[in-house]
Amino acid sequence: MKKSIKLMAVAVLVLVCGKANAQLGINVGYAPETLTTNITSGNTTNSSSKDMNGFFAGVNYNLPLSGNLCLSLGAQGRFNVRTNEETLLTVTAKTTETQMLVDIPVLVNYGLNLNPVAMLSFYAGPMLTYALSGNTNVTTHSSATNLLDSNTDVNWYGDNTNNERMNLSGVVGVALDYASFRLFGGYRFGLTDLDNRDNISTTAAGVFVGLGITL
């Protein structure tokens, strides 16, 4: 992970040195995420997954390297959310999970000119993610008494938790630019274990789609 952070720092330095030629982009989009957990006991491994809706907004600089080959460095905020509601007899339990993250993607991209105002680009590279917060809220309500019975919060990254804040992912995707507008999409896959226990591993992955403008 330290090596990954150093690589990110080198990319920042390259960007700063060449920012006069960089193209600024502003992006928003939808990025659902699946958390897959594997629990190993002896020779047996049990898997489970959890799907979360995700939304992001951010900026990126695209720095020309050679011809249509560029390096894009960005920063974006991402919000994940998942809700589930179950009812047993007269008691309803609602679970809401939320997570706030910051992503720093460093992507090499190559563009193919379709016409004077349109370009199709392919990109790939690493993305460093830091989780600012994560929380599970559980409320229970009894229709028999018409009262709120309980409201409990669990901090994902509090004391004595096993969740890791830092994640490194690989990213691949494609973008279509037309004049100052951009439509893009891709897939990200986690490369690090988000659970620090020896017999349990959790990874994050998901597709993403977005819209952007270039300035």
Coordinates of C-alpha atoms in Angstrom, one line a residue:
M1 CA 0.0 0.0 0.0
K2 CA 2.9 2.4 0.8
K3 CA 4.3 1.8 -2.7
S4 CA 0.9 2.6 -4.2
I5 CA 0.8 5.9 -2.3
K6 CA 4.3 6.7 -3.6
L7 CA 3.2 6.0 -7.2
M8 CA 0.2 8.4 -6.7
A9 CA 2.6 11.1 -5.4
V10 CA 4.8 10.7 -8.4
A11 CA 1.7 11.1 -10.7
V12 CA 0.7 14.3 -8.8
L13 CA 4.2 15.7 -9.3
V14 CA 4.0 14.9 -13.0
L15 CA 0.6 16.6 -13.2
V16 CA 1.8 19.7 -11.4
C17 CA 4.8 20.1 -13.6
G18 CA 2.6 19.9 -16.8
K19 CA -0.7 21.4 -15.6
A20 CA -0.4 24.3 -18.1
N21 CA -1.2 21.8 -20.9
A22 CA -3.8 19.8 -18.9
Q23 CA -7.5 19.6 -19.7
L24 CA -9.9 20.0 -16.8
G25 CA -13.0 17.8 -16.5
I26 CA -15.9 17.9 -14.1
N27 CA -17.8 14.6 -13.7
V28 CA -20.9 13.1 -12.0
G29 CA -22.2 9.6 -12.2
Y30 CA -23.6 6.4 -10.8
A31 CA -21.3 3.8 -9.3
P32 CA -22.9 0.8 -7.5
E33 CA -20.6 -1.4 -5.5
T34 CA -20.6 -5.0 -4.4
L35 CA -18.8 -6.1 -1.3
T36 CA -17.9 -9.8 -1.4
T37 CA -16.8 -11.5 1.8
N38 CA -15.1 -14.9 2.0
I39 CA -15.0 -16.7 5.3
T40 CA -12.5 -19.7 5.5
S41 CA -12.9 -22.4 8.1
G42 CA -10.6 -25.3 7.6
N43 CA -10.9 -26.5 4.0
T44 CA -14.3 -24.8 3.6
T45 CA -14.9 -21.2 2.3
N46 CA -18.3 -19.6 2.5
S47 CA -19.0 -16.5 0.3
S48 CA -21.6 -13.7 0.7
S49 CA -22.1 -10.4 -1.0
K50 CA -23.7 -7.1 -0.3
D51 CA -24.9 -4.6 -3.0
M52 CA -24.8 -0.9 -2.4
N53 CA -26.0 2.0 -4.6
G54 CA -23.3 4.6 -5.2
F55 CA -23.0 8.1 -6.6
F56 CA -20.0 10.2 -7.3
A57 CA -18.8 13.7 -8.3
G58 CA -15.4 14.9 -9.0
V59 CA -12.8 16.5 -11.2
N60 CA -9.9 15.3 -13.3
Y61 CA -6.9 16.7 -15.2
N62 CA -6.0 15.0 -18.5
L63 CA -2.3 15.6 -19.3
P64 CA -1.0 14.9 -22.8
L65 CA 2.0 12.6 -22.8
S66 CA 2.6 11.8 -26.5
G67 CA 0.1 12.3 -29.3
N68 CA -3.3 11.0 -28.2
L69 CA -1.7 9.2 -25.2
C70 CA -2.6 11.0 -21.9
L71 CA -2.4 10.6 -18.2
S72 CA -5.5 11.5 -16.2
L73 CA -5.3 12.3 -12.5
G74 CA -8.5 12.9 -10.6
A75 CA -10.2 13.3 -7.2
Q76 CA -13.8 12.5 -6.5
G77 CA -16.2 12.0 -3.6
R78 CA -18.4 8.9 -3.5
F79 CA -21.5 8.1 -1.5
N80 CA -22.7 4.5 -1.0
V81 CA -26.0 3.6 0.5
R82 CA -28.1 0.4 1.1
T83 CA -31.4 0.0 2.9
N84 CA -33.3 -3.2 3.9
E85 CA -36.6 -3.6 5.7
E86 CA -38.0 -6.7 7.4
T87 CA -41.2 -7.3 9.3
L88 CA -41.9 -10.1 11.8
L89 CA -45.4 -10.1 13.2
T90 CA -45.9 -6.5 14.4
V91 CA -42.2 -5.5 14.5
T92 CA -40.5 -3.8 11.5
A93 CA -36.7 -3.5 11.4
K94 CA -35.1 -1.1 9.0
T95 CA -31.4 -1.2 8.3
T96 CA -29.7 1.7 6.5
E97 CA -26.0 1.5 5.7
T98 CA -24.1 4.5 4.4
Q99 CA -20.4 5.1 3.4
M100 CA -18.5 8.2 2.3
L101 CA -15.3 7.8 0.3
V102 CA -12.6 9.7 -1.5
D103 CA -11.2 8.3 -4.7
I104 CA -7.9 9.2 -6.5
P105 CA -7.7 7.6 -9.9
V106 CA -4.6 7.7 -12.0
L107 CA -5.5 6.5 -15.5
V108 CA -3.5 6.2 -18.7
N109 CA -5.8 6.8 -21.7
Y110 CA -5.5 6.7 -25.4
G111 CA -7.9 8.5 -27.8
L112 CA -9.1 7.7 -31.3
N113 CA -10.3 10.7 -33.3
L114 CA -13.7 9.9 -34.9
N115 CA -14.1 13.4 -36.4
P116 CA -12.9 16.9 -35.6
V117 CA -15.2 17.2 -32.5
A118 CA -15.5 13.5 -31.4
M119 CA -13.1 11.1 -29.7
L120 CA -13.3 7.6 -28.4
S121 CA -10.9 6.9 -25.5
F122 CA -9.8 3.7 -23.7
Y123 CA -8.3 4.0 -20.2
A124 CA -6.9 1.8 -17.4
G125 CA -5.0 2.3 -14.2
P126 CA -5.0 2.2 -10.4
M127 CA -7.4 4.0 -8.1
L128 CA -6.6 4.7 -4.4
T129 CA -9.7 5.0 -2.1
Y130 CA -10.0 6.2 1.4
A131 CA -13.2 5.7 3.4
L132 CA -14.0 8.9 5.4
S133 CA -16.9 7.2 7.2
G134 CA -19.2 4.2 7.4
N135 CA -22.3 3.6 9.5
T136 CA -25.1 1.1 10.0
N137 CA -28.3 2.4 11.4
V138 CA -31.0 0.0 12.7
T139 CA -34.4 1.1 13.8
T140 CA -37.2 -1.1 15.0
H141 CA -40.8 -0.1 15.2
S142 CA -43.8 -1.9 16.7
S143 CA -47.2 -1.3 15.0
A144 CA -48.9 -2.6 18.1
T145 CA -47.7 0.2 20.2
N146 CA -47.2 2.7 17.4
L147 CA -43.9 3.8 19.0
L148 CA -40.3 3.8 17.9
D149 CA -38.8 1.0 19.9
S150 CA -35.0 1.4 19.2
N151 CA -32.5 3.3 17.1
T152 CA -29.0 1.9 17.0
D153 CA -25.8 3.1 15.1
V154 CA -22.7 1.1 14.4
N155 CA -19.5 2.9 13.3
W156 CA -17.7 0.8 10.6
Y157 CA -14.3 2.3 11.5
G158 CA -14.6 2.8 15.2
D159 CA -12.5 1.2 17.9
N160 CA -12.2 -2.6 17.8
T161 CA -13.5 -2.9 14.3
N162 CA -11.9 -5.0 11.6
N163 CA -12.6 -2.8 8.6
E164 CA -9.8 -1.2 6.6
R165 CA -10.3 2.4 5.4
M166 CA -7.7 2.2 2.5
N167 CA -8.4 0.4 -0.7
L168 CA -6.6 0.0 -4.0
S169 CA -8.5 -0.9 -7.2
G170 CA -7.8 -1.5 -10.8
V171 CA -10.0 0.5 -13.3
V172 CA -10.7 -0.1 -16.9
G173 CA -13.2 1.8 -19.1
V174 CA -14.1 3.7 -22.2
A175 CA -15.2 7.3 -22.8
L176 CA -16.8 9.1 -25.7
D177 CA -16.1 12.9 -26.0
Y178 CA -18.2 15.1 -28.2
A179 CA -17.2 18.8 -28.2
S180 CA -17.1 19.6 -24.5
F181 CA -19.3 16.7 -23.3
R182 CA -18.2 13.3 -22.2
L183 CA -20.0 10.0 -21.7
F184 CA -18.0 7.3 -19.9
G185 CA -18.3 4.0 -18.2
G186 CA -16.1 1.2 -16.9
Y187 CA -15.4 -1.4 -14.2
R188 CA -13.4 -1.2 -11.0
F189 CA -12.1 -4.3 -9.1
G190 CA -10.6 -4.2 -5.6
L191 CA -7.0 -5.4 -5.2
T192 CA -6.8 -5.3 -1.4
D193 CA -8.5 -7.0 1.5
L194 CA -10.8 -4.7 3.4
D195 CA -11.0 -7.0 6.5
N196 CA -7.9 -7.4 8.7
R197 CA -8.9 -10.8 10.1
D198 CA -6.8 -13.8 8.9
N199 CA -9.7 -16.1 8.0
I200 CA -12.0 -13.4 6.4
S201 CA -11.4 -11.4 3.3
T202 CA -13.6 -8.7 1.8
T203 CA -13.2 -7.0 -1.6
A204 CA -15.1 -4.3 -3.4
A205 CA -16.0 -4.1 -7.1
G206 CA -18.5 -2.5 -9.4
V207 CA -19.4 -0.9 -12.7
F208 CA -19.8 2.9 -13.1
V209 CA -21.3 5.3 -15.7
G210 CA -21.0 9.0 -15.8
L211 CA -21.4 12.3 -17.6
G212 CA -18.8 15.1 -17.7
I213 CA -17.8 18.3 -19.3
T214 CA -14.3 19.4 -20.2
L215 CA -13.1 23.0 -19.8

